[in-house]
Amino acid sequence: MSSNTLVIEAGRTDREYWKDLWRYRELFYFLAWRDVLVRYKQAVLGVAWSVLRPLLTMLVFTVVFGRWAKLPSYGVPYPLLVLAAMLPWQLFINAMQEGSNSLVANTNMITKVYFPRLIAPASAVVVSFVDFLISLVLLAFFMAWYRVTPGVRLLAIPVFTALVVIASLGATSWLSALTVKYRDFRFVVPFIVQFGMYASPVAFSSRIVPERWRLLYSLNPMVGIIEGFRWAILGKGAELTGISILLSISGVAALLVSGVWYFRRTERTFADVI
Amino acid sequence: MSEYVIQAEGLGKKYMIGHQTRPRYETLRDAVVDSFTRLGRRGLRLLRSSSQSVSDPGREELWALRDVSFEVKRGDRLGVIGRNGAGKSTLLKILGRITDPTRGRAAIRGRVASLLEVGTGFHPELTGRENIFLNGAILGMSKSEIKSKFDEIVAFSEVERFLDTPLKRYSSGMQVRLAFAVAAHLEPEILVVDEVLAVGDFAFQKKSLGKMRDVAQGGRTVLFVSHDMGAINTLCEKAMLLNAGSIVASGATREIVAKYLDMASGLYSPVRVPVHRGELHLIGVDVTQNGRSTNVINSRQPFTIAIEYENVEVVPGSRLMVILRNQKGEVIFTTSDYDDLTEPAANRRTGRFISTVTIPAKLLKEGSIYATVAADVRNDRMICVVPDVLRADVVDPECDPYAETHRRDGVVAPILTWHMVPVDSSPPAEQSKWEARSTNSMQRVQE
């Protein structure tokens, strides 16, 4: 029993934290499970929403950008062009929306019990990930509909998915920690989501961005990821360059590292300021 | 292996509290400019760092806990007492790792479970069954542990029939029972408890206290914070008294409780009332015992509530009253200066007065009491009401350590004098009276 001596100290840099994170993995499963369960309780359509939302958005974008604005689709059915981008994008923004509020939503837990706080935003990411998995069905359906034969490139999907998940974790770490102290971020997140939709090639291919701006455009890590998805699913119509992948990976890594750093820095005061 | 399970050295916790120092806005322009500069400053602070070490004139340091050192041996049951704001909860929060100390360190050997509030993390949309698992996990139980204790928890909570009903359909009593049932089945080496016993109905409270006792007697270390001196006396053999963030005394529970009573009186100042409406203006309310203002009342002695007020106009038929409630919100009693139709009610004059009422000794139950002070015109209208203007804790220093086994039901717990007379040796007159009455009633039955 005395082997697990716990030392509480002012300003300790606890190496224990990462061990704790592992020790509390069951709580992490439970919180994720709770959030998944609660998400569609008392919703008549239930899980269908995770298919309906990307489907409806896809239809709107296809009509507005494909039909009316007549943006080029580079030989790919416009709905597929949009859908391939929609899946990672919705995973990212859902995680951000759910995650940024995750600490505040769990205020009573945070002020009453100890657990590594990173679990809260991380479990919010899991919920969005489950949604993502369900909406993959939609993608499979449309691929069959448009007779797109999946190739070996599909194997790259897990890699790009991992990148979105990491990006989501990074973004939610930042936003959830900031929301604890500054509730302003509740208003910032919807803005990021709206703005990001146009700053990322969700409704259109990044090829329509003029050549000389593309490098700058690729600084947005979501650009490489989204084009990566398009490339893996469609092959054509994607604008994936080595440099944009590299920028994405480094951007995502920076987001995660800085996010976790800020989170850890402010974490010890959460219970006091929330 | 050290016999100490908790060793705290120089624990301190500092909070920054904000003050309203800024003058009020003069014009809309000022307001706009001011909010912009503030926004800018906030933005800067955000960029610079999250922990403000920069001194800010509008903020003040507050040490909620100051240089607290103590040791707890394995199997000890330590009660932590002190007035509101003495730092008890902060201490528990630090030991429960909910918040970090600003200074000092504490070494804890063994698994700690803190029950700062039962039902933490309960989700209204989930069923009882789902909530048991969730709450168990939040309190630190593993899934297999919860599974193995599931039936016990359900049986203890008495909600078997509603296991698959969403929690939001539960009555609040059921929710509390379920919550306590989960918490009670934790098996930590160190249990930290904060006022959880004040939940549920009487029967369930008794059951909970019994369960806590079992936990404590199972050789586990318990840290218990409560205002209920009876519960502290029952559960803890040692106690620690906190005041203004520091440990003032520690030792045997009974002595510390006595010290607490002693210290609490005299430190307390009367409540000022800012309400000035109607024909009677309340100015202040005070509780005194043994001639000193206090908010901890010894139930073995009488105490006085003094109300200072100003009669702006004389209202015929008006009365001044005090309504005393307990922490469950039940009215213990209502008293007014009209009760015995004597001097005060009849001789109202304009001007400032202090009315006092003395509450007899050995009447109130242990626990918090809340006094509402009001003035009204009988059967007509309210003149003014100040709800819960006073809060005080009633403590019984001579409380029976086995109180929970014969805890007395009811909103008051008067200690009355009983007499016992053996029947055959009693005076004949007494006996005949009894007989006469019983024959009377028998005759009536025959008729």
PDB file of C-alpha atoms in Angstrom, chain A residues 17-265:
ATOM      1  CA  TYR A  17       0.489  12.917 -14.957  1.00  0.00           C
ATOM      2  CA  TRP A  18       1.002  10.694 -17.931  1.00  0.00           C
ATOM      3  CA  LYS A  19       0.849   7.615 -15.757  1.00  0.00           C
ATOM      4  CA  ASP A  20      -2.366   8.965 -14.279  1.00  0.00           C
ATOM      5  CA  LEU A  21      -3.764   9.450 -17.723  1.00  0.00           C
ATOM      6  CA  TRP A  22      -3.218   5.772 -18.309  1.00  0.00           C
ATOM      7  CA  ARG A  23      -4.569   4.833 -14.892  1.00  0.00           C
ATOM      8  CA  TYR A  24      -7.733   6.777 -15.570  1.00  0.00           C
ATOM      9  CA  ARG A  25      -8.321   5.246 -18.978  1.00  0.00           C
ATOM     10  CA  GLU A  26     -11.477   3.546 -17.717  1.00  0.00           C
ATOM     11  CA  LEU A  27     -12.943   6.869 -16.758  1.00  0.00           C
ATOM     12  CA  PHE A  28     -12.059   8.064 -20.224  1.00  0.00           C
ATOM     13  CA  TYR A  29     -14.013   5.177 -21.766  1.00  0.00           C
ATOM     14  CA  PHE A  30     -16.919   5.875 -19.459  1.00  0.00           C
ATOM     15  CA  LEU A  31     -17.062   9.557 -20.238  1.00  0.00           C
ATOM     16  CA  ALA A  32     -16.839   8.903 -23.959  1.00  0.00           C
ATOM     17  CA  TRP A  33     -19.507   6.245 -23.610  1.00  0.00           C
ATOM     18  CA  ARG A  34     -21.706   8.645 -21.663  1.00  0.00           C
ATOM     19  CA  ASP A  35     -21.308  11.376 -24.250  1.00  0.00           C
ATOM     20  CA  VAL A  36     -22.088   8.993 -27.093  1.00  0.00           C
ATOM     21  CA  LEU A  37     -25.148   7.647 -25.268  1.00  0.00           C
ATOM     22  CA  VAL A  38     -26.441  11.054 -24.294  1.00  0.00           C
ATOM     23  CA  ARG A  39     -25.881  12.599 -27.685  1.00  0.00           C
ATOM     24  CA  TYR A  40     -28.892  11.060 -29.321  1.00  0.00           C
ATOM     25  CA  LYS A  41     -31.076  10.244 -26.331  1.00  0.00           C
ATOM     26  CA  GLN A  42     -34.555  11.582 -26.857  1.00  0.00           C
ATOM     27  CA  ALA A  43     -33.773  12.347 -30.485  1.00  0.00           C
ATOM     28  CA  VAL A  44     -36.280  10.567 -32.668  1.00  0.00           C
ATOM     29  CA  LEU A  45     -33.903  10.157 -35.561  1.00  0.00           C
ATOM     30  CA  GLY A  46     -31.076   9.214 -33.225  1.00  0.00           C
ATOM     31  CA  VAL A  47     -27.936   8.039 -34.894  1.00  0.00           C
ATOM     32  CA  ALA A  48     -29.399   8.908 -38.298  1.00  0.00           C
ATOM     33  CA  TRP A  49     -28.335  12.474 -37.559  1.00  0.00           C
ATOM     34  CA  SER A  50     -24.688  11.605 -38.007  1.00  0.00           C
ATOM     35  CA  VAL A  51     -25.568  10.584 -41.570  1.00  0.00           C
ATOM     36  CA  LEU A  52     -28.151  13.276 -42.211  1.00  0.00           C
ATOM     37  CA  ARG A  53     -25.979  16.235 -41.333  1.00  0.00           C
ATOM     38  CA  PRO A  54     -23.163  15.551 -43.807  1.00  0.00           C
ATOM     39  CA  LEU A  55     -25.727  14.428 -46.390  1.00  0.00           C
ATOM     40  CA  LEU A  56     -27.720  17.650 -46.245  1.00  0.00           C
ATOM     41  CA  THR A  57     -24.626  19.826 -46.191  1.00  0.00           C
ATOM     42  CA  MET A  58     -23.287  17.918 -49.153  1.00  0.00           C
ATOM     43  CA  LEU A  59     -26.504  18.519 -51.090  1.00  0.00           C
ATOM     44  CA  VAL A  60     -26.462  22.235 -50.337  1.00  0.00           C
ATOM     45  CA  PHE A  61     -22.824  22.612 -51.324  1.00  0.00           C
ATOM     46  CA  THR A  62     -23.285  20.610 -54.494  1.00  0.00           C
ATOM     47  CA  VAL A  63     -26.181  22.795 -55.545  1.00  0.00           C
ATOM     48  CA  VAL A  64     -24.639  26.123 -54.517  1.00  0.00           C
ATOM     49  CA  PHE A  65     -21.017  25.611 -55.517  1.00  0.00           C
ATOM     50  CA  GLY A  66     -21.334  22.902 -58.166  1.00  0.00           C
ATOM     51  CA  ARG A  67     -24.528  23.908 -59.977  1.00  0.00           C
ATOM     52  CA  TRP A  68     -24.990  27.626 -59.440  1.00  0.00           C
ATOM     53  CA  ALA A  69     -21.434  28.866 -58.989  1.00  0.00           C
ATOM     54  CA  LYS A  70     -20.258  26.243 -61.466  1.00  0.00           C
ATOM     55  CA  LEU A  71     -16.973  25.595 -59.716  1.00  0.00           C
ATOM     56  CA  PRO A  72     -14.920  22.923 -61.515  1.00  0.00           C
ATOM     57  CA  SER A  73     -14.863  19.427 -60.068  1.00  0.00           C
ATOM     58  CA  TYR A  74     -11.964  18.085 -62.157  1.00  0.00           C
ATOM     59  CA  GLY A  75     -13.696  15.010 -63.465  1.00  0.00           C
ATOM     60  CA  VAL A  76     -15.165  13.900 -60.188  1.00  0.00           C
ATOM     61  CA  PRO A  77     -18.890  13.941 -59.324  1.00  0.00           C
ATOM     62  CA  TYR A  78     -19.333  17.131 -57.301  1.00  0.00           C
ATOM     63  CA  PRO A  79     -21.181  15.406 -54.427  1.00  0.00           C
ATOM     64  CA  LEU A  80     -18.239  13.067 -53.924  1.00  0.00           C
ATOM     65  CA  LEU A  81     -15.761  15.922 -54.092  1.00  0.00           C
ATOM     66  CA  VAL A  82     -17.648  17.613 -51.277  1.00  0.00           C
ATOM     67  CA  LEU A  83     -18.328  14.480 -49.260  1.00  0.00           C
ATOM     68  CA  ALA A  84     -14.692  13.378 -49.220  1.00  0.00           C
ATOM     69  CA  ALA A  85     -13.818  16.725 -47.664  1.00  0.00           C
ATOM     70  CA  MET A  86     -16.898  16.881 -45.484  1.00  0.00           C
ATOM     71  CA  LEU A  87     -16.026  13.831 -43.411  1.00  0.00           C
ATOM     72  CA  PRO A  88     -12.695  15.011 -41.983  1.00  0.00           C
ATOM     73  CA  TRP A  89     -13.977  18.570 -41.731  1.00  0.00           C
ATOM     74  CA  GLN A  90     -17.049  17.626 -39.731  1.00  0.00           C
ATOM     75  CA  LEU A  91     -14.964  15.421 -37.495  1.00  0.00           C
ATOM     76  CA  PHE A  92     -12.727  18.393 -36.798  1.00  0.00           C
ATOM     77  CA  ILE A  93     -15.401  20.995 -36.178  1.00  0.00           C
ATOM     78  CA  ASN A  94     -17.676  18.687 -34.200  1.00  0.00           C
ATOM     79  CA  ALA A  95     -14.782  17.821 -31.942  1.00  0.00           C
ATOM     80  CA  MET A  96     -14.014  21.509 -31.578  1.00  0.00           C
ATOM     81  CA  GLN A  97     -17.593  22.464 -30.783  1.00  0.00           C
ATOM     82  CA  GLU A  98     -18.144  19.652 -28.315  1.00  0.00           C
ATOM     83  CA  GLY A  99     -14.657  19.758 -26.915  1.00  0.00           C
ATOM     84  CA  SER A 100     -14.323  23.468 -26.288  1.00  0.00           C
ATOM     85  CA  ASN A 101     -17.264  23.285 -23.922  1.00  0.00           C
ATOM     86  CA  SER A 102     -16.312  19.962 -22.373  1.00  0.00           C
ATOM     87  CA  LEU A 103     -14.667  21.325 -19.241  1.00  0.00           C
ATOM     88  CA  VAL A 104     -17.358  23.853 -18.499  1.00  0.00           C
ATOM     89  CA  ALA A 105     -20.026  21.224 -19.106  1.00  0.00           C
ATOM     90  CA  ASN A 106     -18.327  19.006 -16.542  1.00  0.00           C
ATOM     91  CA  THR A 107     -17.896  21.756 -13.964  1.00  0.00           C
ATOM     92  CA  ASN A 108     -19.377  19.754 -11.147  1.00  0.00           C
ATOM     93  CA  MET A 109     -16.948  16.914 -11.748  1.00  0.00           C
ATOM     94  CA  ILE A 110     -13.988  19.225 -11.976  1.00  0.00           C
ATOM     95  CA  THR A 111     -14.750  20.958  -8.729  1.00  0.00           C
ATOM     96  CA  LYS A 112     -15.530  17.737  -6.899  1.00  0.00           C
ATOM     97  CA  VAL A 113     -13.200  14.958  -7.966  1.00  0.00           C
ATOM     98  CA  TYR A 114      -9.725  14.518  -9.283  1.00  0.00           C
ATOM     99  CA  PHE A 115      -9.003  13.100 -12.693  1.00  0.00           C
ATOM    100  CA  PRO A 116      -6.527  14.132 -15.357  1.00  0.00           C
ATOM    101  CA  ARG A 117      -8.555  16.891 -16.966  1.00  0.00           C
ATOM    102  CA  LEU A 118      -7.341  16.090 -20.462  1.00  0.00           C
ATOM    103  CA  ILE A 119      -9.812  13.227 -20.369  1.00  0.00           C
ATOM    104  CA  ALA A 120     -12.749  15.602 -20.772  1.00  0.00           C
ATOM    105  CA  PRO A 121     -11.812  17.170 -24.147  1.00  0.00           C
ATOM    106  CA  ALA A 122     -10.400  13.850 -25.341  1.00  0.00           C
ATOM    107  CA  SER A 123     -13.685  12.075 -24.734  1.00  0.00           C
ATOM    108  CA  ALA A 124     -15.458  14.794 -26.686  1.00  0.00           C
ATOM    109  CA  VAL A 125     -13.185  13.993 -29.607  1.00  0.00           C
ATOM    110  CA  VAL A 126     -14.170  10.335 -29.318  1.00  0.00           C
ATOM    111  CA  VAL A 127     -17.824  11.251 -29.702  1.00  0.00           C
ATOM    112  CA  SER A 128     -17.099  13.082 -32.923  1.00  0.00           C
ATOM    113  CA  PHE A 129     -14.996  10.177 -34.051  1.00  0.00           C
ATOM    114  CA  VAL A 130     -17.927   7.802 -33.597  1.00  0.00           C
ATOM    115  CA  ASP A 131     -20.027  10.154 -35.704  1.00  0.00           C
ATOM    116  CA  PHE A 132     -17.294  10.111 -38.298  1.00  0.00           C
ATOM    117  CA  LEU A 133     -17.263   6.319 -38.424  1.00  0.00           C
ATOM    118  CA  ILE A 134     -21.012   6.222 -38.921  1.00  0.00           C
ATOM    119  CA  SER A 135     -20.898   8.785 -41.694  1.00  0.00           C
ATOM    120  CA  LEU A 136     -18.336   6.657 -43.525  1.00  0.00           C
ATOM    121  CA  VAL A 137     -21.356   4.548 -44.477  1.00  0.00           C
ATOM    122  CA  LEU A 138     -22.610   7.521 -46.438  1.00  0.00           C
ATOM    123  CA  LEU A 139     -19.323   7.750 -48.265  1.00  0.00           C
ATOM    124  CA  ALA A 140     -19.391   4.041 -49.142  1.00  0.00           C
ATOM    125  CA  PHE A 141     -22.913   4.447 -50.458  1.00  0.00           C
ATOM    126  CA  PHE A 142     -22.040   7.374 -52.722  1.00  0.00           C
ATOM    127  CA  MET A 143     -18.888   5.689 -53.942  1.00  0.00           C
ATOM    128  CA  ALA A 144     -20.959   2.704 -55.002  1.00  0.00           C
ATOM    129  CA  TRP A 145     -23.595   4.999 -56.545  1.00  0.00           C
ATOM    130  CA  TYR A 146     -21.051   6.827 -58.696  1.00  0.00           C
ATOM    131  CA  ARG A 147     -19.165   3.584 -59.351  1.00  0.00           C
ATOM    132  CA  VAL A 148     -15.920   4.825 -57.934  1.00  0.00           C
ATOM    133  CA  THR A 149     -13.667   1.817 -57.512  1.00  0.00           C
ATOM    134  CA  PRO A 150     -11.658   2.097 -54.335  1.00  0.00           C
ATOM    135  CA  GLY A 151      -7.935   1.639 -54.877  1.00  0.00           C
ATOM    136  CA  VAL A 152      -4.910   0.927 -52.736  1.00  0.00           C
ATOM    137  CA  ARG A 153      -4.872   4.635 -51.916  1.00  0.00           C
ATOM    138  CA  LEU A 154      -7.733   3.980 -49.487  1.00  0.00           C
ATOM    139  CA  LEU A 155      -5.111   2.564 -47.144  1.00  0.00           C
ATOM    140  CA  ALA A 156      -3.956   6.127 -46.592  1.00  0.00           C
ATOM    141  CA  ILE A 157      -7.309   7.022 -45.021  1.00  0.00           C
ATOM    142  CA  PRO A 158      -6.385   5.857 -41.496  1.00  0.00           C
ATOM    143  CA  VAL A 159      -3.257   7.987 -41.651  1.00  0.00           C
ATOM    144  CA  PHE A 160      -5.183  11.118 -42.601  1.00  0.00           C
ATOM    145  CA  THR A 161      -7.871  10.258 -40.073  1.00  0.00           C
ATOM    146  CA  ALA A 162      -5.209  10.059 -37.398  1.00  0.00           C
ATOM    147  CA  LEU A 163      -4.051  13.511 -38.467  1.00  0.00           C
ATOM    148  CA  VAL A 164      -7.555  14.981 -38.078  1.00  0.00           C
ATOM    149  CA  VAL A 165      -7.948  13.349 -34.686  1.00  0.00           C
ATOM    150  CA  ILE A 166      -4.637  14.801 -33.545  1.00  0.00           C
ATOM    151  CA  ALA A 167      -5.580  18.197 -34.918  1.00  0.00           C
ATOM    152  CA  SER A 168      -8.905  17.973 -33.082  1.00  0.00           C
ATOM    153  CA  LEU A 169      -7.186  17.049 -29.837  1.00  0.00           C
ATOM    154  CA  GLY A 170      -4.836  19.993 -30.199  1.00  0.00           C
ATOM    155  CA  ALA A 171      -7.602  22.446 -31.012  1.00  0.00           C
ATOM    156  CA  THR A 172      -9.891  21.224 -28.222  1.00  0.00           C
ATOM    157  CA  SER A 173      -7.083  21.363 -25.682  1.00  0.00           C
ATOM    158  CA  TRP A 174      -6.563  25.007 -26.500  1.00  0.00           C
ATOM    159  CA  LEU A 175     -10.208  25.925 -26.712  1.00  0.00           C
ATOM    160  CA  SER A 176     -11.448  24.001 -23.685  1.00  0.00           C
ATOM    161  CA  ALA A 177      -8.729  25.427 -21.445  1.00  0.00           C
ATOM    162  CA  LEU A 178      -9.359  28.925 -22.740  1.00  0.00           C
ATOM    163  CA  THR A 179     -13.116  28.588 -22.319  1.00  0.00           C
ATOM    164  CA  VAL A 180     -12.666  27.764 -18.631  1.00  0.00           C
ATOM    165  CA  LYS A 181     -11.173  31.160 -18.046  1.00  0.00           C
ATOM    166  CA  TYR A 182     -12.605  33.210 -20.846  1.00  0.00           C
ATOM    167  CA  ARG A 183     -16.139  32.324 -21.714  1.00  0.00           C
ATOM    168  CA  ASP A 184     -15.704  34.556 -24.770  1.00  0.00           C
ATOM    169  CA  PHE A 185     -14.445  31.504 -26.566  1.00  0.00           C
ATOM    170  CA  ARG A 186     -17.972  30.224 -26.697  1.00  0.00           C
ATOM    171  CA  PHE A 187     -18.541  32.907 -29.285  1.00  0.00           C
ATOM    172  CA  VAL A 188     -15.196  32.448 -30.932  1.00  0.00           C
ATOM    173  CA  VAL A 189     -15.695  28.789 -31.784  1.00  0.00           C
ATOM    174  CA  PRO A 190     -18.728  29.203 -34.078  1.00  0.00           C
ATOM    175  CA  PHE A 191     -16.799  31.936 -35.811  1.00  0.00           C
ATOM    176  CA  ILE A 192     -13.764  29.694 -36.331  1.00  0.00           C
ATOM    177  CA  VAL A 193     -16.073  27.026 -37.694  1.00  0.00           C
ATOM    178  CA  GLN A 194     -17.726  29.367 -40.187  1.00  0.00           C
ATOM    179  CA  PHE A 195     -14.577  31.080 -41.214  1.00  0.00           C
ATOM    180  CA  GLY A 196     -12.650  27.816 -41.425  1.00  0.00           C
ATOM    181  CA  MET A 197     -15.211  26.367 -43.775  1.00  0.00           C
ATOM    182  CA  TYR A 198     -14.117  28.915 -46.386  1.00  0.00           C
ATOM    183  CA  ALA A 199     -10.475  28.922 -45.423  1.00  0.00           C
ATOM    184  CA  SER A 200     -10.386  25.178 -46.024  1.00  0.00           C
ATOM    185  CA  PRO A 201     -11.205  23.459 -49.308  1.00  0.00           C
ATOM    186  CA  VAL A 202     -14.417  21.876 -48.069  1.00  0.00           C
ATOM    187  CA  ALA A 203     -16.942  23.017 -50.643  1.00  0.00           C
ATOM    188  CA  PHE A 204     -14.470  23.246 -53.505  1.00  0.00           C
ATOM    189  CA  SER A 205     -11.119  21.871 -54.622  1.00  0.00           C
ATOM    190  CA  SER A 206      -7.989  23.785 -53.629  1.00  0.00           C
ATOM    191  CA  ARG A 207      -7.084  23.815 -57.298  1.00  0.00           C
ATOM    192  CA  ILE A 208      -9.278  26.856 -57.762  1.00  0.00           C
ATOM    193  CA  VAL A 209      -6.900  28.751 -55.509  1.00  0.00           C
ATOM    194  CA  PRO A 210      -4.404  30.594 -57.719  1.00  0.00           C
ATOM    195  CA  GLU A 211      -1.028  28.835 -57.948  1.00  0.00           C
ATOM    196  CA  ARG A 212       0.970  31.559 -56.224  1.00  0.00           C
ATOM    197  CA  TRP A 213      -1.297  31.587 -53.188  1.00  0.00           C
ATOM    198  CA  ARG A 214      -1.361  27.844 -52.727  1.00  0.00           C
ATOM    199  CA  LEU A 215       1.666  27.601 -50.470  1.00  0.00           C
ATOM    200  CA  LEU A 216       0.233  30.233 -48.207  1.00  0.00           C
ATOM    201  CA  TYR A 217      -3.114  28.474 -48.352  1.00  0.00           C
ATOM    202  CA  SER A 218      -1.478  25.203 -47.317  1.00  0.00           C
ATOM    203  CA  LEU A 219      -0.362  26.769 -44.066  1.00  0.00           C
ATOM    204  CA  ASN A 220      -3.836  25.863 -42.892  1.00  0.00           C
ATOM    205  CA  PRO A 221      -3.173  22.285 -41.744  1.00  0.00           C
ATOM    206  CA  MET A 222      -6.691  21.254 -42.720  1.00  0.00           C
ATOM    207  CA  VAL A 223      -5.849  21.900 -46.374  1.00  0.00           C
ATOM    208  CA  GLY A 224      -3.369  19.030 -46.579  1.00  0.00           C
ATOM    209  CA  ILE A 225      -5.631  16.722 -44.617  1.00  0.00           C
ATOM    210  CA  ILE A 226      -8.727  17.414 -46.682  1.00  0.00           C
ATOM    211  CA  GLU A 227      -6.880  17.096 -49.963  1.00  0.00           C
ATOM    212  CA  GLY A 228      -5.352  13.933 -48.568  1.00  0.00           C
ATOM    213  CA  PHE A 229      -8.810  12.483 -48.052  1.00  0.00           C
ATOM    214  CA  ARG A 230      -9.805  13.461 -51.588  1.00  0.00           C
ATOM    215  CA  TRP A 231      -6.694  11.894 -52.966  1.00  0.00           C
ATOM    216  CA  ALA A 232      -7.185   8.671 -51.022  1.00  0.00           C
ATOM    217  CA  ILE A 233     -10.834   8.358 -51.983  1.00  0.00           C
ATOM    218  CA  LEU A 234     -11.003   9.807 -55.483  1.00  0.00           C
ATOM    219  CA  GLY A 235      -7.478  10.086 -56.800  1.00  0.00           C
ATOM    220  CA  LYS A 236      -8.583  12.738 -59.265  1.00  0.00           C
ATOM    221  CA  GLY A 237      -9.676  16.213 -58.325  1.00  0.00           C
ATOM    222  CA  ALA A 238      -7.247  16.381 -55.422  1.00  0.00           C
ATOM    223  CA  GLU A 239      -4.425  18.802 -55.043  1.00  0.00           C
ATOM    224  CA  LEU A 240      -2.025  16.983 -52.797  1.00  0.00           C
ATOM    225  CA  THR A 241       1.599  17.956 -52.827  1.00  0.00           C
ATOM    226  CA  GLY A 242       4.425  16.755 -50.650  1.00  0.00           C
ATOM    227  CA  ILE A 243       4.869  20.216 -49.246  1.00  0.00           C
ATOM    228  CA  SER A 244       1.225  20.553 -48.236  1.00  0.00           C
ATOM    229  CA  ILE A 245       1.344  17.186 -46.446  1.00  0.00           C
ATOM    230  CA  LEU A 246       4.492  18.237 -44.661  1.00  0.00           C
ATOM    231  CA  LEU A 247       2.922  21.538 -43.678  1.00  0.00           C
ATOM    232  CA  SER A 248      -0.139  19.713 -42.426  1.00  0.00           C
ATOM    233  CA  ILE A 249       1.831  17.276 -40.336  1.00  0.00           C
ATOM    234  CA  SER A 250       3.980  19.954 -38.777  1.00  0.00           C
ATOM    235  CA  GLY A 251       0.968  22.214 -38.254  1.00  0.00           C
ATOM    236  CA  VAL A 252      -0.999  19.473 -36.572  1.00  0.00           C
ATOM    237  CA  ALA A 253       1.956  18.483 -34.401  1.00  0.00           C
ATOM    238  CA  ALA A 254       2.473  22.081 -33.352  1.00  0.00           C
ATOM    239  CA  LEU A 255      -1.214  22.407 -32.537  1.00  0.00           C
ATOM    240  CA  LEU A 256      -1.190  19.301 -30.362  1.00  0.00           C
ATOM    241  CA  VAL A 257       2.032  20.082 -28.534  1.00  0.00           C
ATOM    242  CA  SER A 258       1.125  23.692 -27.860  1.00  0.00           C
ATOM    243  CA  GLY A 259      -2.441  22.750 -26.966  1.00  0.00           C
ATOM    244  CA  VAL A 260      -1.407  20.136 -24.433  1.00  0.00           C
ATOM    245  CA  TRP A 261       1.260  22.490 -23.096  1.00  0.00           C
ATOM    246  CA  TYR A 262      -1.249  25.280 -22.507  1.00  0.00           C
ATOM    247  CA  PHE A 263      -3.762  22.855 -21.089  1.00  0.00           C
ATOM    248  CA  ARG A 264      -1.279  21.402 -18.624  1.00  0.00           C
ATOM    249  CA  ARG A 265      -0.172  24.859 -17.638  1.00  0.00           C
TER     250      ARG A 265
END
